[in-house]
Amino acid sequence: DSGVTQTPKHLITATGQRVTLRCSPRSGDLSVYWYQQSLDQGLQFLIQYYNGEERAKGNILERFSAQQFPDLHSELNLSSLELGDSALYFCASSALARGGTDTQYFGPGTRLTVL
Amino acid sequence: LAKTTQPISMDSYEGQEVNITCSHNNIATNDYITWYQQFPSQGPRFIIQGYKTKVTNEVASLFIPADRKSSTLSLPRVSLSDTAVYYCLVGGPASGGSYIPTFGRGTSLIVHP
């Protein structure tokens, strides 16, 4: 158990809908990362927040947005969902924002299925 | 951003030592090398991190030659439970800038009985 929690575990929804994925980092960690993993794309970095501020942005679509709240939990909002958004979404946390020297601790993931 | 290259897949047998090599020819002076392990439908898990020479912990060793253009993750006496995907990441302190973690496709290790 990494100490990172994600809810829900599974989510099934229809095209065009909007969903919110939630992540609680390990106690004391200030940095949260979001990743998308699909069979054909591998593990893709989406976005990172550090202590409430956006720190790094990867290949995140404009239909997706995220935020980190004062209690350090984070939410990833996915809107106008398409079939291709079906994937596993992972959240990870690290103590600080030291870039490549940080150890990231991953949550169990949320499996999103768009029908 | 240092690009990494790993073999797509490897096969081994229980009890053998497995070495997975990652190439990172344009590694920067301040970059560290980190390896993660991922089981199906689970999040990646940190295995080991190093900067130069050799690092060892309870599950693996990491060998980094003097030029640091490659690194080798060594798993001693693998078991069936070591069947997983292994990722090599390279990156340094982000001081002021932003670090984009690049996991790539990793190396799929299959351990046979």
XYZ file of C-alpha atoms in Angstrom:
228
model
C 0.000 0.000 0.000
C 1.580 3.256 -1.201
C -0.546 5.506 0.997
C -2.056 7.224 -2.047
C -5.797 6.744 -2.420
C -7.915 7.189 -5.515
C -11.651 7.129 -5.958
C -13.595 5.704 -7.592
C -11.907 2.419 -8.545
C -14.088 1.988 -11.598
C -16.181 4.423 -13.581
C -18.436 3.640 -16.512
C -20.017 6.505 -18.384
C -21.217 7.562 -21.813
C -19.660 9.706 -24.502
C -20.157 13.414 -23.981
C -20.366 13.125 -20.220
C -18.145 14.674 -17.555
C -16.471 12.855 -14.660
C -14.273 13.761 -11.704
C -11.509 11.557 -10.393
C -10.195 12.131 -6.898
C -6.785 11.572 -5.365
C -5.493 11.885 -1.821
C -1.693 11.979 -1.589
C 0.423 10.291 1.052
C 0.425 12.118 4.348
C 2.910 14.972 4.150
C 3.389 14.862 0.378
C 2.926 18.216 -1.333
C 3.177 17.169 -4.952
C 0.525 15.336 -6.968
C 0.892 13.946 -10.487
C -1.761 12.625 -12.842
C -1.139 9.984 -15.512
C -3.208 8.267 -18.167
C -2.427 4.705 -19.207
C -4.049 3.133 -22.227
C -3.004 0.008 -24.094
C -1.775 1.838 -27.155
C -0.149 4.847 -25.463
C 1.598 3.515 -22.403
C 1.876 5.628 -19.263
C 1.457 9.288 -20.199
C 2.105 12.172 -17.815
C -0.767 14.658 -17.739
C -0.115 17.301 -15.101
C 1.600 17.983 -11.767
C 0.576 20.202 -8.865
C 2.730 21.280 -5.984
C 1.182 22.761 -2.871
C -1.846 23.978 -4.808
C -0.024 25.397 -7.806
C 0.374 23.875 -11.256
C 4.026 22.866 -11.658
C 4.314 20.915 -14.905
C 2.038 20.094 -17.785
C 2.311 17.134 -20.107
C 0.029 15.935 -22.876
C -3.183 16.965 -21.182
C -6.128 17.653 -23.462
C -8.032 20.927 -23.189
C -11.111 18.894 -22.226
C -9.248 17.779 -19.099
C -8.470 19.955 -16.115
C -7.133 19.407 -12.629
C -6.693 21.221 -9.375
C -5.149 20.688 -5.981
C -7.045 21.873 -2.952
C -5.748 23.419 0.312
C -5.935 20.024 2.028
C -3.660 18.777 -0.820
C -6.110 16.340 -2.347
C -6.456 16.671 -6.088
C -9.203 16.198 -8.639
C -8.950 15.471 -12.345
C -11.957 16.577 -14.369
C -12.600 14.969 -17.720
C -15.325 16.480 -19.888
C -16.941 15.832 -23.285
C -15.729 12.290 -22.944
C -14.832 10.277 -26.009
C -14.380 6.555 -26.482
C -10.612 7.095 -26.671
C -10.555 8.469 -23.128
C -11.149 4.985 -21.772
C -8.026 4.204 -19.794
C -6.520 3.719 -16.374
C -5.872 7.028 -14.634
C -3.190 7.051 -11.978
C -2.375 9.628 -9.401
C 1.041 9.757 -7.747
C 2.463 11.882 -4.986
C 5.911 12.919 -3.861
C 7.187 14.816 -0.888
C 8.434 17.867 -2.743
C 8.826 18.990 -6.356
C 12.432 18.142 -7.008
C 11.823 16.892 -10.503
C 13.653 13.769 -11.541
C 15.101 13.120 -8.112
C 11.687 12.734 -6.494
C 10.336 9.288 -5.690
C 6.745 9.061 -6.825
C 4.237 6.905 -4.960
C 1.367 5.740 -7.121
C -2.227 5.094 -6.206
C -4.222 2.050 -7.322
C -5.762 3.910 -10.250
C -9.247 4.616 -11.565
C -10.399 2.560 -14.526
C -12.562 4.718 -16.775
C -14.726 3.116 -19.409
C -16.518 5.364 -21.879
C -19.333 3.656 -23.786
C 15.128 16.128 -21.619
C 17.108 12.894 -21.668
C 15.506 10.276 -23.905
C 15.709 6.677 -22.761
C 15.753 3.450 -24.729
C 14.980 0.042 -23.229
C 14.334 -3.374 -24.714
C 10.628 -3.940 -25.275
C 10.600 -7.369 -23.674
C 12.773 -9.959 -21.966
C 12.299 -13.544 -20.881
C 13.953 -15.333 -17.992
C 13.549 -18.341 -15.723
C 13.043 -18.599 -12.012
C 16.259 -18.372 -10.039
C 18.219 -16.560 -12.733
C 19.698 -13.075 -12.504
C 18.096 -10.582 -14.874
C 19.808 -7.464 -16.177
C 17.777 -4.791 -17.939
C 19.751 -2.039 -19.623
C 18.542 1.469 -20.327
C 20.341 3.807 -22.730
C 20.304 7.537 -22.035
C 22.969 9.034 -24.253
C 22.140 12.682 -23.587
C 21.857 12.474 -19.814
C 22.563 15.820 -18.142
C 25.093 16.388 -15.385
C 22.452 16.756 -12.672
C 20.189 13.935 -13.857
C 19.418 10.924 -11.709
C 18.301 7.517 -12.955
C 15.221 5.945 -11.411
C 13.606 2.560 -12.039
C 9.988 1.632 -11.431
C 8.141 -1.689 -11.576
C 4.533 -2.048 -12.666
C 2.237 -5.065 -12.362
C -0.883 -5.291 -14.544
C -3.630 -2.879 -13.503
C -1.528 -1.467 -10.653
C 0.371 1.784 -10.319
C 4.149 1.735 -10.821
C 6.284 1.139 -7.763
C 9.694 2.682 -7.069
C 12.525 0.170 -7.161
C 15.811 2.046 -7.046
C 17.517 5.335 -7.870
C 21.127 6.222 -8.520
C 23.481 8.864 -9.842
C 26.736 7.023 -10.503
C 28.597 3.744 -9.903
C 26.519 1.193 -8.036
C 23.498 1.326 -5.776
C 22.021 -1.697 -4.043
C 18.919 -2.176 -1.954
C 16.966 -5.160 -0.727
C 15.357 -5.885 -4.099
C 17.765 -4.773 -6.837
C 21.082 -3.285 -7.850
C 21.672 -0.428 -10.238
C 24.924 -0.223 -12.163
C 25.893 3.064 -13.791
C 29.160 3.287 -15.783
C 31.441 6.290 -15.536
C 30.065 7.968 -18.675
C 26.487 7.536 -17.331
C 25.134 7.034 -20.847
C 23.444 3.821 -19.790
C 22.361 2.039 -16.647
C 21.567 -1.566 -15.804
C 18.939 -2.756 -13.379
C 19.922 -6.107 -11.927
C 17.348 -8.388 -10.316
C 19.002 -11.299 -8.473
C 17.349 -14.727 -8.563
C 14.020 -13.716 -10.080
C 10.779 -15.455 -9.243
C 7.450 -15.657 -11.049
C 6.286 -12.624 -9.052
C 8.923 -10.473 -10.749
C 6.961 -10.705 -14.003
C 6.145 -7.060 -14.624
C 6.987 -4.006 -16.726
C 10.128 -2.119 -15.709
C 10.580 1.562 -16.516
C 13.736 3.633 -16.560
C 13.388 7.377 -15.954
C 16.047 10.035 -16.180
C 15.736 13.520 -14.725
C 17.301 16.080 -12.477
C 16.218 18.641 -9.925
C 13.550 20.852 -11.429
C 14.700 24.011 -9.641
C 12.433 26.660 -11.096
C 11.746 24.716 -14.236
C 9.336 21.871 -14.776
C 10.143 18.196 -15.006
C 8.125 16.010 -17.347
C 8.278 12.387 -16.144
C 8.621 10.195 -19.228
C 7.875 6.530 -18.557
C 7.829 5.321 -22.136
C 6.772 1.733 -22.823
C 9.199 0.101 -20.415
C 10.554 -3.438 -20.586
C 8.101 -6.279 -20.158
C 9.858 -9.027 -18.195
C 8.321 -12.484 -18.215
C 9.710 -15.029 -15.769
C 9.046 -18.665 -16.654
C 8.902 -21.600 -14.222
